[in-house]
Amino acid sequence: MVHSFLFLYPFVMSIVWMVGGCVYAWRRERHPFAESPDLPETPFVSILIPCHNEGDVLEDTIGRMLQLDYPAYEIVALNDGSTDDTRAVLERMAACDARVRVVNLPVQRGKARALNAGLVASRGEILVTVDADAVLAKDALRFLVWHFVAPGSERVGAVTGNPRIRNRGTLLGKIQVLEYASIIGLIKRAQRVLGKIMTVSGVIAAFRKRALVDCGMWDEDMVTDDIAVSWKLERRAWDIRYEPRALCFMWAPERLRSLIRQRARWAQGGVEVLIRNASVLWTWKNRRMIPLYVEELLGIAWAYLWVVSLVWTLAFDVAHGIPWTYVAETGTWLGLTSLVQTSVALWIEQRYERDSLWRYYFYAIWYPAAYWMIGAFVVVWAVPKACWAMWAARRGRYATWKSPDRGVSA
């Protein structure tokens, strides 16, 4: 029974993601790629950039943001208690361009606290949150704003964009290029078809300010602000959409330690959201979120069972003989499924890349071989940590964290 679940869960979910991704691509992306949409109106946009000790990358980030193809926007840089030269860099750039505004927070209280301060200071009804080391494609704002001004968009609360990896020089960097295409992008497409998106991308997301105020803004005690605010919006019946043409270019961690730390934070944040939103299981108006909740629970159960099964096999089955035939058969099927999923995703995503994504296909086999193991172990570690963090949150603690490395090939 356990072995069947360990095989069937990733196998079935992969099929769901592939079918959902293809349906989305057929319905929304089969027409020729548009340079930029014609907007019936161009509301003022505030780009919020929270930053803590990001002096090395801010000049490049903000410099590129000032070249976006959109007529009315501002950049609100949120200095979250930085101890390096972040403040000096921001104030120098604000002096050079009136579109740049700086909010200095004297003590670090986390990304969510900075974003809440930015919401209060912003002048736009549409807020776009971007990480300090990321840059938007020139037409990204137009694609994001279209969802808020198109006919019938009154209940659109957020739109998540399409992150792309900039640093592709190491094995981990190449694997993450495939991950963001074959896993993250495909899952968001499938979830959009099924009705509810698990989370916006923290590196690029647009929000309607009224929706954020309605749901209580960002939670300052949650380690993953993007997942938490997504669930708050959807529980208040705000719609979250996915816009694959709104490209954002980001640096990915290329050191194993930094990657594990990042994934552990993501896993902890997901568990925290499940704990805080357990009431969706018995709240009728949130019934459409139950499949998301159950799928997350199944993922956690799969991680624990996989780790327990691995430990049991190494501790006891080695002496009596490991069932290599079963391991080889299931491993082969899951590996082939992962390769097919990657192929489907690259076929969909290739239109958004100048360089061929297929050149990274050789590294696709490393994803199930390495990332699934890393993911399973960090989930096992993250569950008790998330329970402790939720208890600490009741005592008024803020969720703060450090950015991962910017990539050794940067």
Short mmCIF file of N, CA and C in Angstrom, two decimals, residues 223-224 263-273 378 381-383 385-386 389:
data_model
loop_
_atom_site.label_atom_id
_atom_site.label_comp_id
_atom_site.label_asym_id
_atom_site.label_seq_id
_atom_site.Cartn_x
_atom_site.Cartn_y
_atom_site.Cartn_z
N VAL A 223 6.51 33.09 7.15
CA VAL A 223 7.83 33.10 6.53
C VAL A 223 7.76 33.19 5.01
N THR A 224 6.64 32.78 4.41
CA THR A 224 6.44 32.94 2.96
C THR A 224 5.23 33.84 2.75
N ARG A 263 14.64 26.09 -0.15
CA ARG A 263 13.54 25.14 -0.24
C ARG A 263 12.96 24.80 1.13
N ALA A 264 13.80 24.82 2.15
CA ALA A 264 13.28 24.60 3.50
C ALA A 264 12.35 25.73 3.93
N ARG A 265 12.69 26.96 3.55
CA ARG A 265 11.82 28.09 3.87
C ARG A 265 10.50 27.97 3.12
N TRP A 266 10.57 27.58 1.85
CA TRP A 266 9.33 27.39 1.09
C TRP A 266 8.46 26.31 1.72
N ALA A 267 9.08 25.19 2.09
CA ALA A 267 8.31 24.10 2.70
C ALA A 267 7.71 24.54 4.03
N GLN A 268 8.49 25.24 4.84
CA GLN A 268 7.97 25.73 6.12
C GLN A 268 6.81 26.67 5.90
N GLY A 269 6.93 27.56 4.94
CA GLY A 269 5.86 28.51 4.66
C GLY A 269 4.59 27.82 4.21
N GLY A 270 4.74 26.77 3.39
CA GLY A 270 3.56 26.04 2.96
C GLY A 270 2.84 25.37 4.11
N VAL A 271 3.61 24.78 5.03
CA VAL A 271 3.00 24.14 6.19
C VAL A 271 2.33 25.18 7.10
N GLU A 272 2.97 26.33 7.28
CA GLU A 272 2.35 27.39 8.08
C GLU A 272 1.00 27.81 7.51
N VAL A 273 0.93 27.92 6.20
CA VAL A 273 -0.33 28.31 5.56
C VAL A 273 -1.40 27.24 5.78
N VAL A 378 13.61 18.16 3.28
CA VAL A 378 13.32 19.49 3.83
C VAL A 378 11.88 19.58 4.33
N TRP A 381 11.80 18.08 7.73
CA TRP A 381 12.39 19.01 8.69
C TRP A 381 11.51 20.24 8.90
N ALA A 382 10.77 20.66 7.86
CA ALA A 382 10.02 21.91 7.92
C ALA A 382 8.75 21.81 8.74
N VAL A 383 8.12 20.63 8.80
CA VAL A 383 6.85 20.52 9.50
C VAL A 383 6.98 20.87 10.99
N LYS A 385 9.30 22.60 12.40
CA LYS A 385 9.73 23.99 12.49
C LYS A 385 8.57 24.94 12.25
N ALA A 386 7.68 24.59 11.32
CA ALA A 386 6.51 25.43 11.05
C ALA A 386 5.58 25.44 12.26
N ALA A 389 7.12 27.76 14.65
CA ALA A 389 7.00 29.14 14.19
C ALA A 389 5.59 29.68 14.40
#
